[in-house]
Amino acid sequence: MMKVIYGINKVSKFRKPVVALGVFDGVHRGHAHILKSAVKIARRIKGTAIAFTFDPHPQREDSLSSLEHRLKLIEGLGIEVCVIINFNRSFAQIAAADFVKRVLVKKIEPQYICVGSDFKFGRGAFGDVQLLDKLSREYSFKLKAFKVIRQGNRRISSSGIRKLILNGKLQQAAVLLGRPVSILGTVI
């Protein structure tokens, strides 16, 4: 059973943390690849696979899946711990380098950080994979940046999947998600 931690101040130390970092909205095929890779690395080094995600969506997008649904999908991929950061105004003001130093390195001490090659973070989304690469050498963690996965000529992205669903193209959205379009909730 995946342990869910709300807020960085409640994080305790984990053995050899391998952190998959992202919003993981919808947990589409690209997200699943990053998360499964973190699990695989953690198993290889006898560490802990951790998903580090944000709620609500940093770009104020309508979510493809509720937080509860996202957590079930992430857990299904083998992640052991999920840290959920409340993405509020004060958190949004943290500079990218400070986020890595004060949040990731100080609180979690990652052995590896896994992200998509297009991952952006920090105040104004100015942090990117190049900055993470530089900071990985400074703080002694390994960075795994995964190329954006494509389906034919289409880049797999949450925003693209969101458009397909809004236009009723559920079959196409399912191909990009890697599973049928679904909603988690109680039917009444």
XYZ file of N, CA, C and O in Angstrom:
752
model
N 0.845 -1.194 0.000
C 0.000 0.000 0.000
C 0.885 1.251 0.000
O 1.810 1.366 0.787
N 0.592 2.169 -0.898
C 1.377 3.387 -1.026
C 1.094 4.317 0.159
O -0.042 4.545 0.525
N 2.171 4.869 0.717
C 2.041 5.849 1.787
C 1.859 7.223 1.130
O 2.617 7.588 0.234
N 0.845 7.987 1.568
C 0.580 9.309 1.017
C 0.896 10.345 2.093
O 0.416 10.247 3.222
N 1.726 11.324 1.718
C 2.141 12.372 2.649
C 1.698 13.713 2.080
O 2.063 14.075 0.964
N 0.915 14.441 2.865
C 0.443 15.764 2.452
C 1.349 16.821 3.064
O 1.317 17.036 4.263
N 2.184 17.449 2.259
C 3.057 18.528 2.725
C 4.474 18.068 2.984
O 4.698 16.981 3.517
N 5.405 18.899 2.616
C 6.825 18.558 2.720
C 7.304 18.493 4.170
O 8.235 17.766 4.497
N 6.649 19.213 5.070
C 7.092 19.206 6.472
C 6.791 17.895 7.182
O 7.304 17.649 8.267
N 5.957 17.051 6.575
C 5.638 15.766 7.190
C 6.495 14.638 6.638
O 6.307 13.484 6.995
N 7.451 14.981 5.763
C 8.313 13.967 5.148
C 9.403 13.559 6.127
O 10.040 14.399 6.745
N 9.585 12.259 6.267
C 10.701 11.761 7.053
C 11.725 11.212 6.055
O 11.495 11.191 4.860
N 12.845 10.778 6.535
C 13.903 10.269 5.651
C 13.531 8.876 5.149
O 12.992 8.057 5.883
N 13.849 8.627 3.892
C 13.608 7.335 3.271
C 14.932 6.761 2.793
O 15.861 7.511 2.493
N 14.979 5.442 2.712
C 16.199 4.777 2.258
C 16.396 5.006 0.757
O 15.518 4.700 -0.038
N 17.517 5.597 0.376
C 17.912 5.807 -1.023
C 16.740 6.256 -1.899
O 16.317 5.540 -2.807
N 16.195 7.444 -1.649
C 15.018 7.895 -2.387
C 15.264 8.079 -3.887
O 16.260 8.669 -4.292
N 14.346 7.551 -4.672
C 14.311 7.764 -6.117
C 13.014 8.529 -6.367
O 11.936 7.984 -6.185
N 13.150 9.798 -6.748
C 12.002 10.692 -6.827
C 11.563 10.911 -8.271
O 12.340 11.373 -9.101
N 10.300 10.577 -8.554
C 9.667 10.934 -9.826
C 8.940 12.246 -9.555
O 8.083 12.321 -8.683
N 9.307 13.273 -10.297
C 8.843 14.626 -10.018
C 7.940 15.114 -11.137
O 8.334 15.090 -12.305
N 6.704 15.525 -10.794
C 5.805 16.049 -11.810
C 4.383 16.180 -11.307
O 4.053 15.711 -10.224
N 3.550 16.808 -12.120
C 2.129 16.925 -11.774
C 1.445 15.570 -11.995
O 0.586 15.173 -11.227
N 1.837 14.866 -13.033
C 1.287 13.543 -13.376
C -0.237 13.583 -13.539
O -0.932 12.651 -13.171
N -0.731 14.668 -14.125
C -2.165 14.810 -14.352
C -2.636 13.785 -15.373
O -2.191 13.784 -16.508
N -3.502 12.906 -14.954
C -4.021 11.875 -15.848
C -3.168 10.620 -15.902
O -3.604 9.596 -16.387
N -1.950 10.704 -15.406
C -1.011 9.568 -15.418
C -1.052 8.889 -16.803
O -1.372 7.719 -16.932
N -0.737 9.672 -17.843
C -0.723 9.145 -19.209
C 0.538 8.304 -19.460
O 1.338 8.100 -18.544
N 0.697 7.803 -20.663
C 1.797 6.890 -20.983
C 3.172 7.487 -20.680
O 4.069 6.779 -20.220
N 3.356 8.771 -20.936
C 4.634 9.416 -20.624
C 4.894 9.445 -19.125
O 5.991 9.128 -18.659
N 3.867 9.810 -18.359
C 3.985 9.820 -16.895
C 4.269 8.413 -16.374
O 5.113 8.217 -15.499
N 3.539 7.440 -16.906
C 3.709 6.053 -16.462
C 5.143 5.588 -16.700
O 5.722 4.890 -15.863
N 5.727 6.007 -17.816
C 7.115 5.619 -18.124
C 8.076 6.178 -17.067
O 8.961 5.469 -16.578
N 7.891 7.440 -16.689
C 8.741 8.069 -15.671
C 8.561 7.369 -14.319
O 9.536 7.023 -13.643
N 7.306 7.150 -13.932
C 7.013 6.523 -12.639
C 7.528 5.087 -12.572
O 8.145 4.686 -11.580
N 7.307 4.311 -13.635
C 7.797 2.920 -13.663
C 9.321 2.881 -13.645
O 9.911 1.989 -13.025
N 9.954 3.844 -14.297
C 11.413 3.904 -14.301
C 11.947 4.188 -12.901
O 12.946 3.606 -12.478
N 11.276 5.077 -12.172
C 11.673 5.368 -10.792
C 11.560 4.110 -9.932
O 12.444 3.808 -9.118
N 10.488 3.345 -10.128
C 10.292 2.094 -9.381
C 11.416 1.112 -9.716
O 11.998 0.493 -8.820
N 11.731 0.997 -10.986
C 12.777 0.065 -11.432
C 14.149 0.438 -10.837
O 14.869 -0.424 -10.335
N 14.484 1.729 -10.869
C 15.759 2.188 -10.295
C 15.773 1.922 -8.795
O 16.762 1.427 -8.250
N 14.670 2.253 -8.108
C 14.594 2.055 -6.653
C 14.796 0.583 -6.301
O 15.517 0.260 -5.348
N 14.196 -0.307 -7.062
C 14.371 -1.740 -6.793
C 15.820 -2.161 -7.005
O 16.365 -2.932 -6.229
N 16.431 -1.620 -8.070
C 17.820 -1.981 -8.396
C 18.779 -1.546 -7.291
O 19.695 -2.284 -6.942
N 18.570 -0.357 -6.720
C 19.498 0.148 -5.696
C 18.989 -0.117 -4.273
O 19.569 0.373 -3.313
N 17.889 -0.876 -4.170
C 17.259 -1.160 -2.876
C 16.883 0.136 -2.155
O 17.155 0.322 -0.974
N 16.223 1.010 -2.907
C 15.790 2.302 -2.387
C 14.284 2.398 -2.297
O 13.585 1.375 -2.328
N 13.786 3.617 -2.192
C 12.349 3.886 -2.067
C 11.880 4.700 -3.267
O 12.428 5.767 -3.540
N 10.855 4.200 -3.965
C 10.279 4.912 -5.107
C 9.260 5.928 -4.601
O 8.266 5.550 -3.970
N 9.525 7.207 -4.884
C 8.687 8.291 -4.375
C 8.174 9.134 -5.545
O 8.958 9.564 -6.390
N 6.863 9.359 -5.584
C 6.294 10.326 -6.535
C 6.116 11.627 -5.762
O 5.640 11.639 -4.630
N 6.532 12.708 -6.371
C 6.427 14.029 -5.765
C 5.545 14.835 -6.693
O 5.918 15.103 -7.839
N 4.338 15.181 -6.229
C 3.379 15.828 -7.116
C 2.741 17.041 -6.450
O 2.990 17.317 -5.274
N 1.940 17.746 -7.228
C 1.386 19.021 -6.801
C -0.127 19.039 -7.000
O -0.630 18.503 -7.979
N -0.821 19.681 -6.073
C -2.266 19.831 -6.173
C -2.649 21.135 -5.490
O -2.187 21.378 -4.379
N -3.433 22.011 -6.102
C -4.005 21.890 -7.441
C -2.951 22.042 -8.531
O -1.784 22.325 -8.246
N -3.383 21.872 -9.772
C -2.503 21.937 -10.931
C -1.786 23.294 -10.963
O -2.432 24.334 -10.910
N -0.450 23.303 -11.072
C 0.291 24.573 -11.082
C -0.113 25.539 -12.198
O -0.040 26.743 -12.021
N -0.533 25.030 -13.349
C -0.944 25.921 -14.441
C -2.445 26.208 -14.417
O -2.993 26.690 -15.403
N -3.088 25.877 -13.315
C -4.526 26.097 -13.131
C -5.360 25.433 -14.221
O -6.409 25.932 -14.609
N -4.874 24.337 -14.737
C -5.615 23.572 -15.750
C -6.719 22.765 -15.057
O -6.593 22.415 -13.896
N -7.767 22.451 -15.817
C -8.735 21.485 -15.313
C -8.013 20.147 -15.304
O -7.365 19.781 -16.280
N -8.107 19.436 -14.214
C -7.376 18.175 -14.088
C -8.038 17.074 -14.908
O -9.257 17.003 -14.994
N -7.207 16.236 -15.511
C -7.713 15.059 -16.211
C -8.264 14.051 -15.218
O -9.150 13.278 -15.534
N -7.702 14.046 -14.019
C -8.164 13.108 -12.990
C -8.123 13.797 -11.634
O -7.287 14.663 -11.394
N -9.019 13.398 -10.764
C -9.020 13.939 -9.403
C -7.751 13.483 -8.699
O -7.094 12.529 -9.127
N -7.424 14.142 -7.615
C -6.246 13.743 -6.854
C -6.382 12.288 -6.395
O -5.438 11.504 -6.498
N -7.564 11.917 -5.916
C -7.796 10.541 -5.449
C -7.552 9.529 -6.581
O -6.912 8.498 -6.380
N -8.045 9.833 -7.764
C -7.868 8.959 -8.920
C -6.386 8.892 -9.317
O -5.846 7.813 -9.568
N -5.733 10.050 -9.334
C -4.309 10.114 -9.659
C -3.497 9.244 -8.694
O -2.600 8.507 -9.104
N -3.820 9.327 -7.405
C -3.097 8.527 -6.399
C -3.270 7.030 -6.655
O -2.315 6.261 -6.534
N -4.486 6.594 -7.016
C -4.724 5.170 -7.312
C -3.910 4.730 -8.524
O -3.333 3.647 -8.535
N -3.869 5.577 -9.554
C -3.102 5.242 -10.757
C -1.604 5.175 -10.460
O -0.907 4.274 -10.919
N -1.106 6.127 -9.673
C 0.318 6.159 -9.307
C 0.667 4.922 -8.475
O 1.675 4.266 -8.710
N -0.188 4.600 -7.513
C 0.044 3.419 -6.679
C 0.089 2.154 -7.530
O 0.921 1.269 -7.310
N -0.777 2.073 -8.529
C -0.832 0.906 -9.405
C 0.441 0.678 -10.194
O 0.675 -0.420 -10.708
N 1.275 1.694 -10.290
C 2.544 1.565 -11.023
C 3.702 1.134 -10.111
O 4.824 0.994 -10.575
N 3.410 0.963 -8.819
C 4.436 0.450 -7.909
C 5.121 1.487 -7.040
O 6.050 1.159 -6.299
N 4.692 2.740 -7.108
C 5.285 3.792 -6.266
C 4.965 3.474 -4.803
O 3.844 3.108 -4.472
N 5.961 3.629 -3.933
C 5.795 3.298 -2.515
C 5.301 4.474 -1.672
O 4.590 4.292 -0.691
N 5.729 5.703 -2.049
C 5.388 6.895 -1.281
C 5.008 7.993 -2.263
O 5.673 8.177 -3.284
N 3.942 8.734 -1.955
C 3.579 9.890 -2.780
C 3.516 11.112 -1.867
O 2.797 11.108 -0.872
N 4.309 12.135 -2.207
C 4.312 13.391 -1.471
C 3.498 14.384 -2.290
O 3.788 14.606 -3.470
N 2.480 14.966 -1.671
C 1.609 15.926 -2.348
C 1.854 17.305 -1.756
O 1.697 17.512 -0.556
N 2.259 18.207 -2.635
C 2.499 19.583 -2.214
C 1.292 20.431 -2.589
O 0.849 20.413 -3.741
N 0.779 21.168 -1.620
C -0.313 22.098 -1.886
C 0.277 23.250 -2.692
O 1.062 24.040 -2.183
N -0.076 23.306 -3.970
C 0.471 24.345 -4.836
C -0.328 25.622 -4.626
O -1.345 25.851 -5.245
N 0.158 26.453 -3.706
C -0.520 27.709 -3.383
C 0.386 28.885 -3.767
O 1.476 28.695 -4.291
N -0.080 30.099 -3.489
C 0.672 31.295 -3.875
C 2.074 31.329 -3.280
O 3.032 31.659 -3.962
N 2.206 30.997 -2.006
C 3.532 31.087 -1.377
C 4.467 30.016 -1.941
O 5.638 30.285 -2.170
N 3.942 28.819 -2.203
C 4.798 27.783 -2.798
C 5.235 28.190 -4.202
O 6.367 27.955 -4.601
N 4.346 28.833 -4.942
C 4.641 29.261 -6.314
C 5.760 30.299 -6.363
O 6.374 30.498 -7.410
N 6.038 30.948 -5.238
C 7.080 31.985 -5.211
C 8.486 31.438 -4.955
O 9.457 32.187 -4.995
N 8.613 30.157 -4.702
C 9.936 29.578 -4.434
C 10.721 29.491 -5.749
O 10.250 28.899 -6.716
N 11.906 30.074 -5.759
C 12.763 30.016 -6.949
C 13.164 28.564 -7.208
O 13.261 27.748 -6.276
N 13.417 28.242 -8.465
C 13.722 26.868 -8.868
C 14.892 26.271 -8.081
O 14.795 25.168 -7.553
N 16.006 26.985 -7.993
C 17.185 26.460 -7.280
C 16.881 26.269 -5.799
O 17.349 25.303 -5.179
N 16.083 27.178 -5.211
C 15.705 27.047 -3.796
C 14.795 25.840 -3.586
O 14.883 25.169 -2.560
N 13.912 25.578 -4.547
C 13.037 24.400 -4.462
C 13.898 23.135 -4.393
O 13.676 22.271 -3.544
N 14.889 23.037 -5.235
C 15.764 21.853 -5.238
C 16.518 21.770 -3.924
O 16.532 20.723 -3.273
N 17.126 22.875 -3.505
C 17.957 22.879 -2.294
C 17.126 22.688 -1.023
O 17.406 21.805 -0.214
N 16.092 23.531 -0.838
C 15.344 23.552 0.428
C 14.289 22.466 0.540
O 13.956 22.037 1.641
N 13.731 22.040 -0.585
C 12.653 21.058 -0.538
C 13.174 19.667 -0.860
O 13.105 18.762 -0.027
N 13.714 19.485 -2.052
C 14.129 18.138 -2.458
C 15.364 17.654 -1.699
O 15.351 16.583 -1.097
N 16.442 18.433 -1.731
C 17.703 17.970 -1.141
C 17.630 17.932 0.383
O 17.966 16.923 1.008
N 17.176 19.021 0.994
C 17.156 19.090 2.460
C 16.170 18.102 3.087
O 16.469 17.455 4.078
N 14.976 17.980 2.494
C 13.932 17.151 3.109
C 13.984 15.686 2.670
O 13.647 14.807 3.450
N 14.360 15.421 1.412
C 14.266 14.056 0.906
C 15.628 13.405 0.654
O 15.773 12.203 0.776
N 16.639 14.212 0.314
C 17.979 13.695 -0.006
C 17.922 12.627 -1.106
O 18.314 11.474 -0.899
N 17.438 12.997 -2.303
C 17.277 11.993 -3.359
C 18.595 11.434 -3.872
O 19.592 12.150 -3.957
N 18.566 10.150 -4.207
C 19.681 9.522 -4.909
C 19.514 9.789 -6.406
O 20.477 9.990 -7.114
N 18.260 9.734 -6.856
C 17.898 9.977 -8.249
C 16.684 10.886 -8.282
O 15.825 10.804 -7.410
N 16.610 11.707 -9.339
C 15.387 12.447 -9.653
C 15.045 12.104 -11.095
O 15.896 12.181 -11.985
N 13.801 11.704 -11.308
C 13.306 11.328 -12.638
C 12.255 12.333 -13.078
O 11.293 12.584 -12.344
N 12.447 12.908 -14.268
C 11.505 13.896 -14.806
C 11.369 13.708 -16.313
O 12.211 13.070 -16.948
N 10.345 14.323 -16.871
C 10.235 14.419 -18.318
C 11.171 15.513 -18.796
O 11.437 16.474 -18.063
N 11.690 15.399 -20.005
C 12.654 16.375 -20.518
C 12.071 17.780 -20.644
O 12.807 18.755 -20.701
N 10.746 17.888 -20.641
C 10.103 19.199 -20.746
C 9.622 19.737 -19.391
O 8.892 20.718 -19.334
N 10.054 19.112 -18.299
C 9.612 19.512 -16.960
C 10.078 20.931 -16.639
O 11.227 21.280 -16.850
N 9.161 21.747 -16.124
C 9.447 23.118 -15.682
C 9.032 23.240 -14.221
O 8.052 22.632 -13.803
N 9.765 24.030 -13.455
C 9.460 24.158 -12.034
C 9.999 25.478 -11.493
O 10.784 26.160 -12.142
N 9.576 25.794 -10.266
C 10.041 27.000 -9.594
C 9.271 28.238 -10.021
O 8.463 28.199 -10.946
N 9.537 29.348 -9.334
C 8.850 30.612 -9.591
C 8.900 30.955 -11.082
O 9.964 30.947 -11.689
N 7.734 31.198 -11.665
C 7.655 31.536 -13.079
C 7.988 30.380 -14.009
O 8.177 30.581 -15.200
N 8.086 29.157 -13.466
C 8.457 27.966 -14.243
C 9.780 28.173 -14.965
O 9.973 27.723 -16.095
N 10.730 28.859 -14.293
C 12.036 29.120 -14.908
C 13.008 27.957 -14.750
O 14.028 27.913 -15.422
N 12.713 27.027 -13.846
C 13.583 25.854 -13.692
C 13.309 24.851 -14.792
O 12.170 24.684 -15.215
N 14.360 24.204 -15.267
C 14.204 23.202 -16.320
C 15.223 22.084 -16.123
O 15.948 22.064 -15.128
N 15.267 21.178 -17.079
C 16.159 20.016 -16.974
C 17.631 20.442 -16.937
O 18.432 19.839 -16.231
N 17.982 21.507 -17.664
C 19.368 21.981 -17.647
C 19.767 22.435 -16.241
O 20.860 22.122 -15.770
N 18.865 23.156 -15.561
C 19.154 23.583 -14.194
C 19.241 22.368 -13.272
O 20.149 22.280 -12.436
N 18.317 21.426 -13.418
C 18.367 20.206 -12.596
C 19.678 19.455 -12.809
O 20.264 18.944 -11.861
N 20.142 19.412 -14.050
C 21.399 18.739 -14.367
C 22.564 19.415 -13.634
O 23.397 18.753 -13.016
N 22.606 20.739 -13.676
C 23.657 21.496 -12.975
C 23.584 21.240 -11.464
O 24.597 20.965 -10.816
N 22.368 21.302 -10.921
C 22.204 21.109 -9.476
C 22.467 19.666 -9.056
O 22.857 19.406 -7.917
N 22.272 18.717 -9.968
C 22.541 17.303 -9.636
C 24.014 17.112 -9.302
O 24.354 16.320 -8.424
N 24.881 17.834 -9.979
C 26.318 17.735 -9.675
C 26.655 18.436 -8.360
O 27.447 17.943 -7.570
N 26.001 19.563 -8.118
C 26.251 20.313 -6.887
C 25.775 19.548 -5.654
O 26.426 19.570 -4.608
N 24.619 18.867 -5.756
C 24.027 18.204 -4.598
C 24.131 16.683 -4.635
O 23.505 15.994 -3.837
N 24.884 16.155 -5.571
C 25.188 14.715 -5.642
C 23.974 13.798 -5.766
O 23.850 12.823 -5.039
N 23.073 14.128 -6.680
C 22.031 13.173 -7.041
C 22.145 12.927 -8.539
O 22.745 13.710 -9.269
N 21.598 11.815 -8.985
C 21.616 11.493 -10.406
C 20.292 11.938 -11.024
O 19.239 11.766 -10.426
N 20.376 12.507 -12.213
C 19.188 12.973 -12.912
C 18.894 12.054 -14.083
O 19.790 11.734 -14.865
N 17.641 11.614 -14.174
C 17.160 10.855 -15.326
C 16.062 11.685 -15.968
O 14.987 11.849 -15.388
N 16.346 12.233 -17.155
C 15.356 13.025 -17.890
C 14.885 12.202 -19.082
O 15.702 11.780 -19.903
N 13.591 11.968 -19.160
C 13.017 11.110 -20.195
C 12.423 11.941 -21.320
O 11.714 12.916 -21.065
N 12.724 11.533 -22.557
C 12.178 12.219 -23.727
C 10.655 12.133 -23.717
O 10.088 11.159 -23.239
N 10.047 13.154 -24.286
C 8.591 13.166 -24.427
C 8.217 12.024 -25.370
O 8.812 11.856 -26.434
N 7.253 11.218 -24.968
C 6.808 10.081 -25.780
C 5.823 10.584 -26.829
O 5.002 11.458 -26.554
N 5.924 10.006 -28.012
C 5.046 10.393 -29.110
C 4.215 9.194 -29.541
O 4.653 8.059 -29.434
N 3.031 9.488 -30.014
C 2.169 8.481 -30.628
C 2.005 8.944 -32.064
O 1.300 9.919 -32.315
N 2.714 8.287 -32.980
C 2.732 8.770 -34.364
C 3.412 10.122 -34.380
O 4.516 10.271 -33.859
N 2.746 11.118 -34.930
C 3.333 12.467 -34.941
C 2.828 13.340 -33.790
O 3.148 14.506 -33.712
N 2.055 12.741 -32.894
C 1.453 13.488 -31.780
C 2.259 13.295 -30.493
O 2.529 12.178 -30.076
N 2.602 14.397 -29.884
C 3.290 14.406 -28.592
C 2.260 14.033 -27.526
O 1.155 14.581 -27.524
N 2.602 13.108 -26.633
C 1.661 12.736 -25.570
C 1.765 13.777 -24.456
O 2.823 13.941 -23.849
N 0.662 14.486 -24.224
C 0.639 15.516 -23.183
C -0.757 15.564 -22.562
O -1.755 15.239 -23.216
N -0.808 16.004 -21.326
C -2.099 16.127 -20.637
C -3.006 17.120 -21.349
O -4.206 16.886 -21.487
N -2.440 18.229 -21.816
C -3.284 19.230 -22.483
C -3.858 18.680 -23.791
O -5.019 18.937 -24.118
N -3.069 17.902 -24.537
C -3.573 17.284 -25.761
C -4.669 16.274 -25.477
O -5.681 16.220 -26.188
N -4.484 15.486 -24.433
C -5.492 14.487 -24.038
C -6.762 15.193 -23.577
O -7.876 14.790 -23.921
N -6.599 16.281 -22.831
C -7.742 17.064 -22.348
C -8.590 17.541 -23.536
O -9.820 17.429 -23.527
N -7.923 18.047 -24.592
C -8.641 18.519 -25.797
C -9.389 17.383 -26.482
O -10.526 17.550 -26.906
N -8.731 16.219 -26.584
C -9.399 15.073 -27.209
C -10.663 14.689 -26.451
O -11.710 14.443 -27.049
N -10.568 14.645 -25.126
C -11.733 14.273 -24.302
C -12.848 15.309 -24.463
O -14.010 14.952 -24.655
N -12.492 16.589 -24.436
C -13.497 17.648 -24.590
C -14.181 17.578 -25.954
O -15.344 17.957 -26.085
N -13.464 17.069 -26.958
C -14.037 16.935 -28.299
C -14.665 15.566 -28.531
O -15.007 15.218 -29.652
N -14.796 14.767 -27.461
C -15.461 13.472 -27.555
C -14.647 12.390 -28.242
O -15.180 11.343 -28.601
N -13.348 12.603 -28.415
C -12.479 11.625 -29.086
C -11.840 10.709 -28.033
O -10.631 10.730 -27.804
N -12.701 9.905 -27.391
C -12.272 9.084 -26.258
C -11.332 7.957 -26.674
O -10.435 7.589 -25.915
N -11.520 7.389 -27.863
C -10.635 6.311 -28.340
C -9.216 6.834 -28.520
O -8.258 6.193 -28.096
N -9.091 8.003 -29.149
C -7.764 8.601 -29.344
C -7.130 8.962 -28.002
O -5.935 8.764 -27.794
N -7.932 9.494 -27.086
C -7.429 9.843 -25.752
C -6.955 8.589 -25.021
O -5.915 8.599 -24.363
N -7.689 7.483 -25.163
C -7.330 6.230 -24.502
C -5.984 5.714 -24.992
O -5.189 5.193 -24.201
N -5.699 5.870 -26.275
C -4.401 5.435 -26.824
C -3.274 6.223 -26.154
O -2.249 5.654 -25.770
N -3.454 7.528 -25.993
C -2.425 8.364 -25.377
C -2.306 8.129 -23.869
O -1.215 8.212 -23.310
N -3.443 7.834 -23.246
C -3.422 7.529 -21.809
C -2.790 6.162 -21.533
O -2.199 5.948 -20.478
N -2.969 5.242 -22.485
C -2.503 3.872 -22.256
C -3.531 3.055 -21.490
O -3.237 1.982 -20.980
N -4.749 3.560 -21.406
C -5.856 2.908 -20.702
C -7.131 3.633 -21.103
O -7.056 4.753 -21.625
N -8.295 3.049 -20.850
C -9.541 3.743 -21.187
C -9.687 5.041 -20.369
O -9.197 5.131 -19.253
N -10.337 6.013 -20.957
C -10.660 7.237 -20.227
C -11.570 6.842 -19.074
O -12.533 6.097 -19.267
N -11.249 7.286 -17.871
C -12.042 6.885 -16.708
C -12.155 8.029 -15.722
O -11.334 8.941 -15.702
N -13.180 7.938 -14.900
C -13.414 8.894 -13.825
C -13.650 8.070 -12.564
O -14.377 7.082 -12.588
N -13.017 8.482 -11.467
C -13.197 7.789 -10.195
C -14.216 8.576 -9.372
O -14.084 9.783 -9.221
N -15.229 7.881 -8.872
C -16.230 8.550 -8.044
C -17.349 7.613 -7.682
O -17.375 6.446 -8.091
N -18.271 8.105 -6.913
C -19.423 7.328 -6.494
C -20.601 7.663 -7.385
O -20.906 8.842 -7.582
N -21.238 6.649 -7.920
C -22.406 6.855 -8.755
C -23.635 6.936 -7.841
O -23.833 6.067 -6.997
N -24.415 8.012 -8.002
C -25.633 8.154 -7.191
C -26.809 8.451 -8.083
O -26.671 8.870 -9.194
